[in-house]
Coordinates of C-alpha atoms and ligand atoms in Angstrom, one line a residue:
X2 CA 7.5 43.6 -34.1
X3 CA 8.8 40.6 -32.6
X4 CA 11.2 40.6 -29.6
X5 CA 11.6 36.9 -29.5
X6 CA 15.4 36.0 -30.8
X7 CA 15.1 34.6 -34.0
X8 CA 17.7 31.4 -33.4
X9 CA 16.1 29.8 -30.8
X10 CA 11.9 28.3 -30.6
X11 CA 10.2 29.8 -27.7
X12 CA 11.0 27.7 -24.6
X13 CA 7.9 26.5 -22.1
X14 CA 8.3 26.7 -18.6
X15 CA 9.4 23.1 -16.8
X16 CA 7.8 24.6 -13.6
X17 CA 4.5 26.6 -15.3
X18 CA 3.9 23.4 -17.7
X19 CA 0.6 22.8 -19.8
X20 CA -0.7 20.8 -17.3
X21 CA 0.0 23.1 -14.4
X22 CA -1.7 26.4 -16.7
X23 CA -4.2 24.3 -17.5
X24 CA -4.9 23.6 -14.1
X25 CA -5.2 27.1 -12.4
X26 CA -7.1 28.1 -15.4
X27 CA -9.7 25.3 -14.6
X28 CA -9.4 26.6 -10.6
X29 CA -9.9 29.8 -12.0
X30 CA -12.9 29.2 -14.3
X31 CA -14.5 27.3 -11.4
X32 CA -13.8 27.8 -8.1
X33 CA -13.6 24.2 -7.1
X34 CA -11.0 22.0 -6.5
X35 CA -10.4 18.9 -8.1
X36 CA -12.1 15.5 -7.2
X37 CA -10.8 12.3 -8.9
X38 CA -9.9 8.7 -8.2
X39 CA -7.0 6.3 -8.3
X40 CA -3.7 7.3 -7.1
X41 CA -0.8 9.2 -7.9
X42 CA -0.2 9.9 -11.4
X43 CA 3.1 11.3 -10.9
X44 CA 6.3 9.1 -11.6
X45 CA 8.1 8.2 -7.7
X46 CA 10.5 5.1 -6.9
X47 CA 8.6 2.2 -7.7
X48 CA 9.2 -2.2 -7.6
X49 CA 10.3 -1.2 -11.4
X50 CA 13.4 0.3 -10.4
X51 CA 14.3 -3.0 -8.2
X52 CA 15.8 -6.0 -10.3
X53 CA 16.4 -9.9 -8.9
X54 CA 19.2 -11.0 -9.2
X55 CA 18.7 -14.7 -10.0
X56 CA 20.9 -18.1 -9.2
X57 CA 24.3 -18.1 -10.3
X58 CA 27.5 -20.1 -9.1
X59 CA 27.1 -18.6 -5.7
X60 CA 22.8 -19.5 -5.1
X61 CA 20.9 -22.7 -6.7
X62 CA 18.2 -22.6 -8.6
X63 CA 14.4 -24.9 -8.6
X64 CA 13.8 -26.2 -11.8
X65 CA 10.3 -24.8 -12.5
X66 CA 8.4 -28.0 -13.8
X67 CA 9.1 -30.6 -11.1
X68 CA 10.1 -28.4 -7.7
X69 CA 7.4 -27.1 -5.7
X70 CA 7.4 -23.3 -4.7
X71 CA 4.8 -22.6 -2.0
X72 CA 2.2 -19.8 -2.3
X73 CA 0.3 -20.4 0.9
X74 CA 0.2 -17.8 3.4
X75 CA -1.8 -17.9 6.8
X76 CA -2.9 -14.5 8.2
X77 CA -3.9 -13.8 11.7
X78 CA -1.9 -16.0 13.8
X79 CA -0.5 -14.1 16.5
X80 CA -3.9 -14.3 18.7
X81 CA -7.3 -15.4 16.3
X82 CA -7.9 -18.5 17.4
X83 CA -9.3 -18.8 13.5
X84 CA -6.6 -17.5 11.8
X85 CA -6.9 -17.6 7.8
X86 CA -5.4 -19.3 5.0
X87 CA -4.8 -18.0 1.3
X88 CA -3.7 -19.7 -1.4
X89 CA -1.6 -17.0 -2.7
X90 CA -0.9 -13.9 -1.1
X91 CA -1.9 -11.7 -3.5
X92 CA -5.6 -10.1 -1.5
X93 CA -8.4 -8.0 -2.9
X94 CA -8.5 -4.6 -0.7
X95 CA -11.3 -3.0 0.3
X96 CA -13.7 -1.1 -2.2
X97 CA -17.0 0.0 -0.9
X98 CA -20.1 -1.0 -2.1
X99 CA -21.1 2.9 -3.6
X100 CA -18.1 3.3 -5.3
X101 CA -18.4 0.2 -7.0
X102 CA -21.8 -1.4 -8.2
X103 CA -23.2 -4.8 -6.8
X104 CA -22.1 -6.6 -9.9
X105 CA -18.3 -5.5 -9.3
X106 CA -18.5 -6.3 -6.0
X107 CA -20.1 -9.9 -6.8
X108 CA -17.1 -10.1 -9.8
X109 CA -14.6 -9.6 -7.4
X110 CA -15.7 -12.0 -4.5
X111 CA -16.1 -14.6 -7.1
X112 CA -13.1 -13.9 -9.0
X113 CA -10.8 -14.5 -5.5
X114 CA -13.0 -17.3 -4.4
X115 CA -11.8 -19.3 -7.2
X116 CA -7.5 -18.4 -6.8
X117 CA -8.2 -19.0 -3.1
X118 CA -7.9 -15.7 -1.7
X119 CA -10.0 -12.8 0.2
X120 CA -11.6 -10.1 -0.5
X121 CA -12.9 -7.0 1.7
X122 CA -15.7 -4.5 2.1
X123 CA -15.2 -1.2 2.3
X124 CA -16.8 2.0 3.6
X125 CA -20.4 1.6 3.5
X126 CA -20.8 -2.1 5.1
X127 CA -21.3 -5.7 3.3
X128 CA -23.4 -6.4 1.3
X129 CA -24.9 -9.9 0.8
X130 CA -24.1 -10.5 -2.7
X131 CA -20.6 -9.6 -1.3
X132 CA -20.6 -12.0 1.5
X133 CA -22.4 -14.8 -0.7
X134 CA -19.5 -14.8 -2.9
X135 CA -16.7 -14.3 -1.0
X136 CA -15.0 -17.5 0.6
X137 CA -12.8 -15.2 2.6
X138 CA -14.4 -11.8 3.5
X139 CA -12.7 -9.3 5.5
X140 CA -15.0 -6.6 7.0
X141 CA -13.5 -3.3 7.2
X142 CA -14.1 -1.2 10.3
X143 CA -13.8 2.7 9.8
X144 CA -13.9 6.2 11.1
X145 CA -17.4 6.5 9.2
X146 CA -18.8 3.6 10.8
X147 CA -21.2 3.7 7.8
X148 CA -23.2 0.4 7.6
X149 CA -21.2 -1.4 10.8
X150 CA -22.8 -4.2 12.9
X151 CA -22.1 -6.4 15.2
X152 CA -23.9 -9.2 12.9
X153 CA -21.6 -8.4 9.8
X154 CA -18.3 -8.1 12.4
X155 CA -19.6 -11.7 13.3
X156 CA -20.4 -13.0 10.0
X157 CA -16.5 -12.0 8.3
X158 CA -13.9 -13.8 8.6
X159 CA -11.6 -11.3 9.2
X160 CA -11.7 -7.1 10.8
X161 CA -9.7 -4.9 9.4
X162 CA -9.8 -1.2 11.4
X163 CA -9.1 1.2 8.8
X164 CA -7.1 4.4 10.2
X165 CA -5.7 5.1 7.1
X166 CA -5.5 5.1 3.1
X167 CA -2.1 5.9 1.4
X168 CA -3.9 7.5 -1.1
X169 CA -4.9 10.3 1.3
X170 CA -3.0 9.5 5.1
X171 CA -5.2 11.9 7.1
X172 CA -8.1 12.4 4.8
X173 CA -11.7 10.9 5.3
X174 CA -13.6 9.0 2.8
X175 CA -15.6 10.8 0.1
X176 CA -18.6 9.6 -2.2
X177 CA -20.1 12.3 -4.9
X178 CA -24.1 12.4 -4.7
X179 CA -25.1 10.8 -8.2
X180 CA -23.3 7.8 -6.8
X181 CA -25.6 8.0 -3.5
X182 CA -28.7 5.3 -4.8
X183 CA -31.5 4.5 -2.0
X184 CA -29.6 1.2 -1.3
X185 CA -26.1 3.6 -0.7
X186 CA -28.6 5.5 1.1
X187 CA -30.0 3.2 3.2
X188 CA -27.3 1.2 4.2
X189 CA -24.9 4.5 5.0
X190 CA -28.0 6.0 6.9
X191 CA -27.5 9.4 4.9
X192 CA -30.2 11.4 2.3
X193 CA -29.8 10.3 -1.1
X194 CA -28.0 11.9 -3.9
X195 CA -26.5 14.8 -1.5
X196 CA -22.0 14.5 -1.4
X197 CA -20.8 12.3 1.6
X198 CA -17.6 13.5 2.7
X199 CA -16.8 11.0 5.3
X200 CA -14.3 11.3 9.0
X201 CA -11.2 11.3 9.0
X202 CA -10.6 9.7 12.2
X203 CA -12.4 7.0 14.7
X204 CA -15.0 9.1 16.5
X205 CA -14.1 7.7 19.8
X206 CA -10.3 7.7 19.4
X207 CA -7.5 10.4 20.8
X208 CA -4.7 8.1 20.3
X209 CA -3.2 4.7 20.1
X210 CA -4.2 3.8 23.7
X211 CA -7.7 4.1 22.3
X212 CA -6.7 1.7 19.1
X213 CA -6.1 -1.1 21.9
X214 CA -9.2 -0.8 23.2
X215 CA -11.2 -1.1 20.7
X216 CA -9.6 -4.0 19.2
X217 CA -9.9 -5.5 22.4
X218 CA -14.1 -5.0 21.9
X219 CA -13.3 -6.0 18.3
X220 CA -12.0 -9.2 19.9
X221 CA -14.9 -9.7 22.3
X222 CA -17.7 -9.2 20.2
X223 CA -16.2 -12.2 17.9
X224 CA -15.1 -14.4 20.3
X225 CA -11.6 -14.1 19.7
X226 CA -11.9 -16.3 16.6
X227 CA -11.4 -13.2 13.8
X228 CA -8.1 -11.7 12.5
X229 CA -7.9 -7.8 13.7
X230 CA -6.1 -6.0 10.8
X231 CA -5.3 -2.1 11.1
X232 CA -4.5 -0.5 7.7
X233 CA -2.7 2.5 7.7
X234 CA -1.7 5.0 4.7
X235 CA 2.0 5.5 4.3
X236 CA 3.2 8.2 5.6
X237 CA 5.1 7.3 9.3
X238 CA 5.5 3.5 8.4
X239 CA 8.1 2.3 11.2
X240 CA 6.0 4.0 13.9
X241 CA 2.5 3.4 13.0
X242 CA 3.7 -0.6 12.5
X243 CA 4.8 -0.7 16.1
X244 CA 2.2 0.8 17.5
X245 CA -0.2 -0.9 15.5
X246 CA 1.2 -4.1 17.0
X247 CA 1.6 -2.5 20.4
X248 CA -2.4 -2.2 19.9
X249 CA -3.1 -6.1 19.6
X250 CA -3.2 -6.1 15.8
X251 CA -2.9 -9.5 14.1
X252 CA -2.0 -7.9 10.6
X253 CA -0.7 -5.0 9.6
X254 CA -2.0 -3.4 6.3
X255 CA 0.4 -0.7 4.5
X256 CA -0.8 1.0 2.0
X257 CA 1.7 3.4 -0.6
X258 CA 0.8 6.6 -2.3
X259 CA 0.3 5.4 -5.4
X260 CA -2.5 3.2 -3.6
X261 CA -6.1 3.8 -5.7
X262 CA -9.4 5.4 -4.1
X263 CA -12.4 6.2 -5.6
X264 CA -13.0 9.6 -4.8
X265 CA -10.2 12.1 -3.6
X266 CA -9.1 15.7 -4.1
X267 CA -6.1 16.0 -6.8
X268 CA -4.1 17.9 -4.3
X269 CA -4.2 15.3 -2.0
X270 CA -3.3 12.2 -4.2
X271 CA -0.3 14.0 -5.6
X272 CA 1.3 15.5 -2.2
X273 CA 0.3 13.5 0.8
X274 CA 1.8 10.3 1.9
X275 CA 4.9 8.3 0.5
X276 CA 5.5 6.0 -2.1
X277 CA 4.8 2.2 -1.5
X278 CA 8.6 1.5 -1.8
X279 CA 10.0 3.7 0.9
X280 CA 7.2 2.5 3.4
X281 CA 7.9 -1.4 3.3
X282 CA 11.3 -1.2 4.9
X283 CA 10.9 0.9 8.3
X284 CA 7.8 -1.2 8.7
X285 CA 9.7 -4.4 8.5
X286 CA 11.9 -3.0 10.6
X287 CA 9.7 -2.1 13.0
X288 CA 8.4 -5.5 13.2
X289 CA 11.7 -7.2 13.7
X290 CA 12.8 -5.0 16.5
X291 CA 10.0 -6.1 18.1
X292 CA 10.6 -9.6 17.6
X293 CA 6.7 -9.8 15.5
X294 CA 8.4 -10.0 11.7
X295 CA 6.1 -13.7 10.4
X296 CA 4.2 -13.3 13.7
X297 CA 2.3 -10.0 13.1
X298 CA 2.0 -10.3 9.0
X299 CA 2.8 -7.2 6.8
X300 CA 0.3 -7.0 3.8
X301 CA 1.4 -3.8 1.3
X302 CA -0.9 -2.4 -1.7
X303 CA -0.4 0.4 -3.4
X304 CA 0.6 0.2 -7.1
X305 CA 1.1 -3.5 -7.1
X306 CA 0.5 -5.0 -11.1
X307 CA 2.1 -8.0 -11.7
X308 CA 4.0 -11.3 -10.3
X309 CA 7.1 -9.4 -10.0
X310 CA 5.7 -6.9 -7.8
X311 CA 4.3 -9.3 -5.7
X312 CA 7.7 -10.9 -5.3
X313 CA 10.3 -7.7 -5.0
X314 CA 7.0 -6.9 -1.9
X315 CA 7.7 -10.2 -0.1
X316 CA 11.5 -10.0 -0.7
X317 CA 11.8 -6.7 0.8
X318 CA 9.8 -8.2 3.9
X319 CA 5.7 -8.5 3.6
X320 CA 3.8 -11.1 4.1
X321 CA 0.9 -10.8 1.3
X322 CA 0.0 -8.1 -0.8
X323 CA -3.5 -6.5 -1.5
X324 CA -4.4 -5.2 -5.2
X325 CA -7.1 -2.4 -5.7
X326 CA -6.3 -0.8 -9.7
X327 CA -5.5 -3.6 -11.1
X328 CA -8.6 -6.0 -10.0
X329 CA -10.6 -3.2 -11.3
X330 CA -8.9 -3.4 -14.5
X331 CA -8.7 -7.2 -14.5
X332 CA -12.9 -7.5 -14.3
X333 CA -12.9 -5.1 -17.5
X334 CA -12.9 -1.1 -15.8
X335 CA -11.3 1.5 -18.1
X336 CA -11.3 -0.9 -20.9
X337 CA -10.0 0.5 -24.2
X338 CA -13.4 -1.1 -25.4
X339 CA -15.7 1.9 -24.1
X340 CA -13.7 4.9 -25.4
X341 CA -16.5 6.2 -27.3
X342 CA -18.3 6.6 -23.9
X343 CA -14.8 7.8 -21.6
X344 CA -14.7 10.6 -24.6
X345 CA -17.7 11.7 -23.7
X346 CA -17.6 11.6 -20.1
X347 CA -14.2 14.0 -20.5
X348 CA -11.5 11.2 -20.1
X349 CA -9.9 8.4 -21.7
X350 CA -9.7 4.8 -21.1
X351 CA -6.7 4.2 -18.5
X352 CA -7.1 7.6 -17.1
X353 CA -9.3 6.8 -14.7
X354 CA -10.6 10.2 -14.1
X355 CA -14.4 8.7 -14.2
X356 CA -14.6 7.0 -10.7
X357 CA -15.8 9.7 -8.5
X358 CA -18.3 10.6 -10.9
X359 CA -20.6 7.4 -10.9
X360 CA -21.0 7.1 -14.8
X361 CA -18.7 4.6 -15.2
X362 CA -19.1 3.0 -19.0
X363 CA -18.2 -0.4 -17.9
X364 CA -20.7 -0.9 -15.0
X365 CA -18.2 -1.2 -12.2
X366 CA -17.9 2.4 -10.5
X367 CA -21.5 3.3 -10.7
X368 CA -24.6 2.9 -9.0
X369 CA -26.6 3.3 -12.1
X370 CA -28.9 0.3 -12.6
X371 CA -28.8 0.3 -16.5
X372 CA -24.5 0.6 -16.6
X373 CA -24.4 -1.2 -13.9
X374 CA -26.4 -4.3 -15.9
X375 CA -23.3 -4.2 -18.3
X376 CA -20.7 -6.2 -16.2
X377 CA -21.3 -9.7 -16.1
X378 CA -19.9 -10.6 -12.8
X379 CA -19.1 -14.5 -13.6
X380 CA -17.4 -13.3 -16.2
X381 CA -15.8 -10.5 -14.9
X382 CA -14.6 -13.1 -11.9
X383 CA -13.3 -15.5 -14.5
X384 CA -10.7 -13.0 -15.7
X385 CA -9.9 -11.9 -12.0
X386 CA -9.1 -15.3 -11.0
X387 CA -7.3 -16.0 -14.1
X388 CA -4.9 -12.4 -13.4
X389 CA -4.3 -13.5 -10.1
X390 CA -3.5 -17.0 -11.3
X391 CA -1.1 -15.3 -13.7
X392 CA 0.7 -13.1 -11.1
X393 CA 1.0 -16.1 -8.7
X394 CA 2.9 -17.8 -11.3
X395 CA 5.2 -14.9 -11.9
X396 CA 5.7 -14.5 -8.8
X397 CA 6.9 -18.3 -8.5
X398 CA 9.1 -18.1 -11.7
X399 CA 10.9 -15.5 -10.6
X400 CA 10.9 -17.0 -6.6
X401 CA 12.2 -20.5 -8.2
X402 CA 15.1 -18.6 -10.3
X403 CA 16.3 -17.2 -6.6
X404 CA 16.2 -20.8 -5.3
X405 CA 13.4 -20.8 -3.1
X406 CA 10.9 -23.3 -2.6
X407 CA 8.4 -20.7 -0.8
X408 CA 8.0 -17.4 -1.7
X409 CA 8.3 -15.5 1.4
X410 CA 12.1 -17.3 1.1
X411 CA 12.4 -14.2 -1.1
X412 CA 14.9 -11.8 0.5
X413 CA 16.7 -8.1 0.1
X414 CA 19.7 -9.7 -0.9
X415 CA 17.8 -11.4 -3.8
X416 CA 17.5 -7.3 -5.3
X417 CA 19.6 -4.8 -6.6
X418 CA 18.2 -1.5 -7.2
X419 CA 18.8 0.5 -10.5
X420 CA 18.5 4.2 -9.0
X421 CA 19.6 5.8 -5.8
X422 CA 16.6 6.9 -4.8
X423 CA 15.2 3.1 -4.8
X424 CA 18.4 1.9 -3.4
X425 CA 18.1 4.5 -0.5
X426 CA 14.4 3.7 -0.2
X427 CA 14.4 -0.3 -0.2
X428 CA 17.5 -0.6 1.5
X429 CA 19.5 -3.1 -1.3
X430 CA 22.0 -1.9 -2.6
X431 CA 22.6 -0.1 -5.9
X432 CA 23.2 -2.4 -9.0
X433 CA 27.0 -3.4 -9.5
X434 CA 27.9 -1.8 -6.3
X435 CA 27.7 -2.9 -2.4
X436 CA 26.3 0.2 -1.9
X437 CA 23.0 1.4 0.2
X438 CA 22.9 5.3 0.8
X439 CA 21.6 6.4 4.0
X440 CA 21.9 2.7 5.7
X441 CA 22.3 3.1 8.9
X442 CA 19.2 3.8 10.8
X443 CA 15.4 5.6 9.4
Ligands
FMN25 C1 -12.6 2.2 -6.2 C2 -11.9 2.2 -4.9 C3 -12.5 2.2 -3.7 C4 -11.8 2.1 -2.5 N1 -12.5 2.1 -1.3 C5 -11.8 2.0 -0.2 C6 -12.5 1.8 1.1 O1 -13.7 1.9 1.1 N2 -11.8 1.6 2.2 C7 -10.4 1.5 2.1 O2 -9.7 1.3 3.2 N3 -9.7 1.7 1.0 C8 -10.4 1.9 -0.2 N4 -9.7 1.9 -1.4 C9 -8.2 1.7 -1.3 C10 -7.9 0.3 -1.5 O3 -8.3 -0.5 -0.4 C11 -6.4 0.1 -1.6 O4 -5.7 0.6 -0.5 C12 -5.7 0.6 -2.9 O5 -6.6 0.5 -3.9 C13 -4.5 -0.2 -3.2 O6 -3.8 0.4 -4.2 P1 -3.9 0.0 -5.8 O7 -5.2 0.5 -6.2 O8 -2.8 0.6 -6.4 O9 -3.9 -1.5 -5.8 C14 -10.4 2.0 -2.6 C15 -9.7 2.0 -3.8 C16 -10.5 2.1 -5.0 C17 -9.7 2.0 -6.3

């Protein structure tokens, strides 16, 4: 006998949804948590719920084919006495050679070479191949100090001092043994094939006194000549910023929740850290009441896809912006293409469930020689330079319709928002009204 009511179908549980059963049944079943890469799959305010406003009566507009609008941005000028110059400010961040194969890394050096813009290592050091084809290389410098050297720090055009990734604020790096090769091996100085779980903080750091000090070394061990970056992952944005720049930094890298890594537990992805939106304002902010906004650049990542996110960025205050996902995507990973092979792996193209695991169909996350062999990286740097040509000139479109002939012209008051929470979040007001909740102080 039944005791469901026969007038209504049987009602699932918002809270206890498949996903959610399905995930403390897997807990269950194995004891382990889960490991995956990218970022945050959950929907949070994002650039989509910003809109420009465009010229009207009231703003004049650049007529696209015969006014110039200005991509250049120069990063690094507060004190490198070789500050550097992009074309456009859309960056590569940093991957690590280990979660992505030489050929990715090659793709995306010579991908950004060609739009005029930089790329950077990532845990693990540079390699050649990386430097050979990167016109603008910045060398990251983190808590695992895997593969660091005064030589490399000497031979990149830039240092950027990693405290954080918005992906996991607080969390250490982490590379799953089948993706640990001899040459990972080698250049990490760790036993091959056995889980790295990386630090989570500088070794010889208790606080932000210790973050001047070592960018002072940073400085003296390149002559003063190199940009010092710190990255941070979102989570206190308007103090980290100021004390970031308190420390001597040149740049100041900010980087969302929704930012990608290759390797990360679920739980953390999906609860730690904020969303790239709410971060950019308080660190403007913080860089304006210290007088540093243009002086001490702002670059943001996390989540960023197209020309318009590049723009709604710089209009809410950043300098440049640095793309992770969507390089990957642009030299051909997760391609629709290799769904035969995702299948099989467990996943499906665009779910991007495969990184950690180092069997990555279309060569880039892997360390295996044969998959590895399947990304051509001229190619592969062809359709990176032609994505970041595209997003340049969306950016510009949209920067010309708002009047301005550069695009860090691009301003708050050139946005509305479309939700409260994004309204709240990038401080412009809610669409059809003159109304910011919560303005007032962060
Ligand atoms: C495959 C992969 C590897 C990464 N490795 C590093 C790393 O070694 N160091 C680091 O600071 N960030 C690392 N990140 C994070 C990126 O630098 C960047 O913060 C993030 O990808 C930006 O967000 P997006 O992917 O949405 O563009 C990695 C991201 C990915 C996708």
């Amino acid at each position: 006998m039944s005791y469901h009511n026969p007038y209504t179908p049987p009602r699932k549980s918002a809270t206890f949804d498949d996903y959610t059963l399905a995930e403390i049944r897997r807990a269950a079943a194995t004891g382990i948590y889960d490991i995956r890469g990218a970022g945050t799959k959950r929907k949070v305010p994002h650039f989509d719920d910003l809109l420009f406003l465009g010229a009207s009566i009231s703003r004049y507009p650049l007529e696209g084919y015969r006014e110039k609008c200005d991509t250049t941005v120069v990063l690094g000028s507060r004190f490198a006495k070789k500050p550097i110059t992009l074309k456009t400010p859309i960056t590569i961040a940093g991957m690590s050679f280990g979660a992505l194969s030489g050929n990715a890394k090659e793709a995306l050096g010579r991908g950004a070479t060609i739009a005029g813009t930089s790329t950077t290592t990532g845990d693990g050091g540079m390699t050649d191949e990386e430097r050979g084809h990167s016109q603008t290389l910045v060398y990251q410098y983190l808590p695992s100090r895997y593969g660091m050297n005064p030589r490399d720090l000497r031979r990149a055009d830039a240092i950027e001092v990693v405290v954080g990734q918005g992906a996991k604020p607080g969390g250490g790096g982490m590379l799953l043994g089948q993706k640990i090769s001899d040459r990972v091996a080698n250049m990490r100085n760790l036993p091959k094939g056995i889980d790295q779980r990386s630090a989570c903080r500088h070794p010889d750091w208790t606080g932000p006194d210790d973050l001047e000090i070592k960018i002072m070394e940073l400085r003296e061990i390149t002559d003063w000549e190199k940009p010092i970056y710190v990255k941070v992952g979102g989570a206190r944005p308007y103090y980290d910023t100021a004390l970031a720049v308190k420390a001597g930094a040149d740049v100041v890298v900010l980087d969302g929740m929704q930012g990608g890594t290759a390797a990360t537990q679920d739980v953390f992805i999906e609860n730690v850290g904020m969303p790239t939106l709410a971060c950019i304002r308080p660190a403007v902010q913080a860089l304006q009441d210290l007088d540093m906004h243009r002086k001490v650049q702002l670059i943001i990542s996390g989540g960023i896809r197209s020309g318009a996110d590049v723009a709604k960025a710089l209009a809410l205050g950043a300098d440049a912006v640095a793309i992770g996902t969507a390089a990957l995507v642009a030299i051909g990973d997760n391609d629709p293409h290799w769904e035969e092979e995702y299948q099989k792996l467990g996943t499906t193209a665009g779910a991007y469930d495969d990184w950690h695991d180092g069997k990555d169909p279309a060569g880039i996350t892997t360390q295996d020689p044969e998959l590895a062999k399947r990304l051509d990286p001229v190619a592969a740097g062809r359709r990176l330079a032609n994505y970041l040509k595209v997003m340049t000139l969306e950016a510009q479109t949209i920067a010309r319709a708002c009047g301005k002939n550069h695009l860090h012209n691009l301003e708050p008051e050139d946005l509305v928002a479309l939700t409260i929470e994004a309204s709240a979040m990038a401080q412009v007001p809610l669409a059809g009204t003159n109304w910011i909740p919560g303005k007032g102080g962060f």
